[in-house]
C-alpha cells in the first residue's frame, strides 16, 4: 500500500459497528491497569442499559469531571478483560499521533442524545 493510502472497508462492515451516545454515571481511577486509565459506567438508555469500560483518558480528564458527560462508544464489540476488569464498550477518543498517551473524547455537540446511534 502506498504511503498515505488507507485500507478500504466495505460500507456494509462499517454499518455493523453500533456507535451510541451515553452518559457517564460513575468514574473511578484504575491504578491496576498497565497504562493509566479510568473505569467508567455509562448509561446508554433503556435499549442497552448501563455498560462498563476502561478508558485511557487520564491526561486530560479526572474521574470526577467525567460524571455527567455524554460520550460516544462502540457498544457491539465483545467484552475484554483489562487487569481483571470486564470492559464492555469501547469509548471513542481522538489519539495524538505524536503522543499516543494523549486522548481526547469524541462527543455529541448537543446534550440529550443518550442512546442515539451514530449514523
PDB file of C-alpha atoms in Angstrom:
ATOM      1  CA  UNK A   1       0.000   0.000   0.000  1.00  0.00           C
ATOM      2  CA  UNK A   2       1.495   3.413  -0.939  1.00  0.00           C
ATOM      3  CA  UNK A   3       2.340   5.934   1.777  1.00  0.00           C
ATOM      4  CA  UNK A   4      -0.751   7.833   2.874  1.00  0.00           C
ATOM      5  CA  UNK A   5      -3.141   5.277   1.366  1.00  0.00           C
ATOM      6  CA  UNK A   6      -5.771   3.991   3.748  1.00  0.00           C
ATOM      7  CA  UNK A   7      -7.175   0.471   3.663  1.00  0.00           C
ATOM      8  CA  UNK A   8     -10.743   0.450   2.379  1.00  0.00           C
ATOM      9  CA  UNK A   9     -13.582  -1.407   4.040  1.00  0.00           C
ATOM     10  CA  UNK A  10     -16.959  -2.305   2.647  1.00  0.00           C
ATOM     11  CA  UNK A  11     -19.743   0.061   3.763  1.00  0.00           C
ATOM     12  CA  UNK A  12     -21.688  -2.975   4.983  1.00  0.00           C
ATOM     13  CA  UNK A  13     -18.935  -3.724   7.504  1.00  0.00           C
ATOM     14  CA  UNK A  14     -18.935  -0.139   8.745  1.00  0.00           C
ATOM     15  CA  UNK A  15     -22.719  -0.134   9.125  1.00  0.00           C
ATOM     16  CA  UNK A  16     -22.430  -3.121  11.501  1.00  0.00           C
ATOM     17  CA  UNK A  17     -20.484  -1.005  14.005  1.00  0.00           C
ATOM     18  CA  UNK A  18     -23.014   0.247  16.566  1.00  0.00           C
ATOM     19  CA  UNK A  19     -21.808   3.603  17.942  1.00  0.00           C
ATOM     20  CA  UNK A  20     -24.085   5.159  20.575  1.00  0.00           C
ATOM     21  CA  UNK A  21     -24.100   8.149  22.853  1.00  0.00           C
ATOM     22  CA  UNK A  22     -24.202   7.577  26.587  1.00  0.00           C
ATOM     23  CA  UNK A  23     -23.947   9.486  29.842  1.00  0.00           C
ATOM     24  CA  UNK A  24     -21.145   8.698  32.299  1.00  0.00           C
ATOM     25  CA  UNK A  25     -22.802   7.776  35.617  1.00  0.00           C
ATOM     26  CA  UNK A  26     -19.648   6.755  37.524  1.00  0.00           C
ATOM     27  CA  UNK A  27     -15.903   7.136  37.024  1.00  0.00           C
ATOM     28  CA  UNK A  28     -13.009   5.930  39.185  1.00  0.00           C
ATOM     29  CA  UNK A  29      -9.250   5.755  38.889  1.00  0.00           C
ATOM     30  CA  UNK A  30      -7.903   2.419  37.602  1.00  0.00           C
ATOM     31  CA  UNK A  31      -4.371   2.077  39.035  1.00  0.00           C
ATOM     32  CA  UNK A  32      -4.252  -1.686  38.268  1.00  0.00           C
ATOM     33  CA  UNK A  33      -4.228  -1.058  34.510  1.00  0.00           C
ATOM     34  CA  UNK A  34      -0.866  -1.282  32.693  1.00  0.00           C
ATOM     35  CA  UNK A  35      -1.386   2.169  31.159  1.00  0.00           C
ATOM     36  CA  UNK A  36      -3.057   4.963  33.152  1.00  0.00           C
ATOM     37  CA  UNK A  37      -6.825   4.567  32.800  1.00  0.00           C
ATOM     38  CA  UNK A  38     -10.219   5.372  34.283  1.00  0.00           C
ATOM     39  CA  UNK A  39     -13.062   2.907  34.907  1.00  0.00           C
ATOM     40  CA  UNK A  40     -16.379   4.221  33.593  1.00  0.00           C
ATOM     41  CA  UNK A  41     -20.019   3.249  33.905  1.00  0.00           C
ATOM     42  CA  UNK A  42     -22.042   4.664  31.021  1.00  0.00           C
ATOM     43  CA  UNK A  43     -25.834   4.761  30.661  1.00  0.00           C
ATOM     44  CA  UNK A  44     -26.914   4.197  27.049  1.00  0.00           C
ATOM     45  CA  UNK A  45     -30.648   4.371  27.761  1.00  0.00           C
ATOM     46  CA  UNK A  46     -33.318   1.680  28.124  1.00  0.00           C
ATOM     47  CA  UNK A  47     -32.422  -0.317  24.996  1.00  0.00           C
ATOM     48  CA  UNK A  48     -28.797  -1.015  26.019  1.00  0.00           C
ATOM     49  CA  UNK A  49     -28.634  -0.003  29.680  1.00  0.00           C
ATOM     50  CA  UNK A  50     -25.511   0.670  31.718  1.00  0.00           C
ATOM     51  CA  UNK A  51     -22.211  -0.695  30.437  1.00  0.00           C
ATOM     52  CA  UNK A  52     -18.692  -0.528  31.860  1.00  0.00           C
ATOM     53  CA  UNK A  53     -15.464   0.476  30.170  1.00  0.00           C
ATOM     54  CA  UNK A  54     -11.817   1.168  30.851  1.00  0.00           C
ATOM     55  CA  UNK A  55     -10.509   4.223  29.004  1.00  0.00           C
ATOM     56  CA  UNK A  56      -7.037   5.779  28.802  1.00  0.00           C
ATOM     57  CA  UNK A  57      -8.215   9.328  29.447  1.00  0.00           C
ATOM     58  CA  UNK A  58      -6.029  10.401  32.360  1.00  0.00           C
ATOM     59  CA  UNK A  59      -4.028  13.078  30.517  1.00  0.00           C
ATOM     60  CA  UNK A  60      -6.966  15.479  30.106  1.00  0.00           C
ATOM     61  CA  UNK A  61      -9.684  14.186  32.457  1.00  0.00           C
ATOM     62  CA  UNK A  62     -10.134  13.419  36.145  1.00  0.00           C
ATOM     63  CA  UNK A  63     -12.757  10.804  37.096  1.00  0.00           C
ATOM     64  CA  UNK A  64     -14.977  13.285  38.954  1.00  0.00           C
ATOM     65  CA  UNK A  65     -15.057  15.598  35.904  1.00  0.00           C
ATOM     66  CA  UNK A  66     -16.375  12.836  33.648  1.00  0.00           C
ATOM     67  CA  UNK A  67     -19.565  12.069  35.604  1.00  0.00           C
ATOM     68  CA  UNK A  68     -22.490  13.556  33.679  1.00  0.00           C
ATOM     69  CA  UNK A  69     -20.526  13.777  30.408  1.00  0.00           C
ATOM     70  CA  UNK A  70     -22.036  12.472  27.196  1.00  0.00           C
ATOM     71  CA  UNK A  71     -19.600  10.221  25.320  1.00  0.00           C
ATOM     72  CA  UNK A  72     -19.642   8.077  22.173  1.00  0.00           C
ATOM     73  CA  UNK A  73     -18.831   4.375  22.321  1.00  0.00           C
ATOM     74  CA  UNK A  74     -18.906   1.213  20.218  1.00  0.00           C
ATOM     75  CA  UNK A  75     -21.449  -0.966  22.025  1.00  0.00           C
ATOM     76  CA  UNK A  76     -21.394  -4.170  19.955  1.00  0.00           C
ATOM     77  CA  UNK A  77     -17.816  -5.386  20.395  1.00  0.00           C
ATOM     78  CA  UNK A  78     -17.170  -8.441  22.581  1.00  0.00           C
ATOM     79  CA  UNK A  79     -16.141  -7.625  26.179  1.00  0.00           C
ATOM     80  CA  UNK A  80     -12.411  -7.508  27.008  1.00  0.00           C
ATOM     81  CA  UNK A  81     -10.589  -8.124  30.270  1.00  0.00           C
ATOM     82  CA  UNK A  82      -8.318  -5.281  31.398  1.00  0.00           C
ATOM     83  CA  UNK A  83      -6.389  -6.042  34.603  1.00  0.00           C
ATOM     84  CA  UNK A  84      -9.258  -8.239  35.837  1.00  0.00           C
ATOM     85  CA  UNK A  85     -11.903  -5.653  34.895  1.00  0.00           C
ATOM     86  CA  UNK A  86     -14.601  -6.520  32.318  1.00  0.00           C
ATOM     87  CA  UNK A  87     -14.702  -3.698  29.747  1.00  0.00           C
ATOM     88  CA  UNK A  88     -17.971  -3.970  27.803  1.00  0.00           C
ATOM     89  CA  UNK A  89     -17.848  -0.995  25.396  1.00  0.00           C
ATOM     90  CA  UNK A  90     -15.124   0.945  23.555  1.00  0.00           C
ATOM     91  CA  UNK A  91     -15.185   4.642  24.459  1.00  0.00           C
ATOM     92  CA  UNK A  92     -14.172   6.702  21.413  1.00  0.00           C
ATOM     93  CA  UNK A  93     -11.394   9.256  21.551  1.00  0.00           C
ATOM     94  CA  UNK A  94      -9.008  11.096  19.274  1.00  0.00           C
ATOM     95  CA  UNK A  95      -5.372   9.971  19.708  1.00  0.00           C
ATOM     96  CA  UNK A  96      -2.454  12.340  19.210  1.00  0.00           C
ATOM     97  CA  UNK A  97      -0.208  10.661  16.568  1.00  0.00           C
ATOM     98  CA  UNK A  98       2.917  12.158  18.161  1.00  0.00           C
ATOM     99  CA  UNK A  99       1.881  11.093  21.689  1.00  0.00           C
ATOM    100  CA  UNK A 100      -0.495   8.079  21.837  1.00  0.00           C
ATOM    101  CA  UNK A 101      -0.979   8.670  25.578  1.00  0.00           C
ATOM    102  CA  UNK A 102      -2.875  11.860  24.783  1.00  0.00           C
ATOM    103  CA  UNK A 103      -6.539  11.033  24.157  1.00  0.00           C
ATOM    104  CA  UNK A 104      -9.443  13.484  23.774  1.00  0.00           C
ATOM    105  CA  UNK A 105     -13.033  12.239  23.986  1.00  0.00           C
ATOM    106  CA  UNK A 106     -15.364  12.214  20.968  1.00  0.00           C
ATOM    107  CA  UNK A 107     -18.701  13.690  21.994  1.00  0.00           C
ATOM    108  CA  UNK A 108     -22.052  14.759  20.549  1.00  0.00           C
ATOM    109  CA  UNK A 109     -22.376  18.539  20.203  1.00  0.00           C
ATOM    110  CA  UNK A 110     -25.883  18.551  21.731  1.00  0.00           C
ATOM    111  CA  UNK A 111     -26.968  17.319  25.152  1.00  0.00           C
ATOM    112  CA  UNK A 112     -29.819  14.833  25.493  1.00  0.00           C
ATOM    113  CA  UNK A 113     -28.708  12.270  22.898  1.00  0.00           C
ATOM    114  CA  UNK A 114     -28.350   9.332  25.342  1.00  0.00           C
ATOM    115  CA  UNK A 115     -28.874   6.088  23.444  1.00  0.00           C
ATOM    116  CA  UNK A 116     -28.861   7.670  19.989  1.00  0.00           C
ATOM    117  CA  UNK A 117     -26.986   5.775  17.291  1.00  0.00           C
ATOM    118  CA  UNK A 118     -24.319   7.401  15.121  1.00  0.00           C
ATOM    119  CA  UNK A 119     -25.488   7.373  11.543  1.00  0.00           C
TER     120      UNK A 119
END
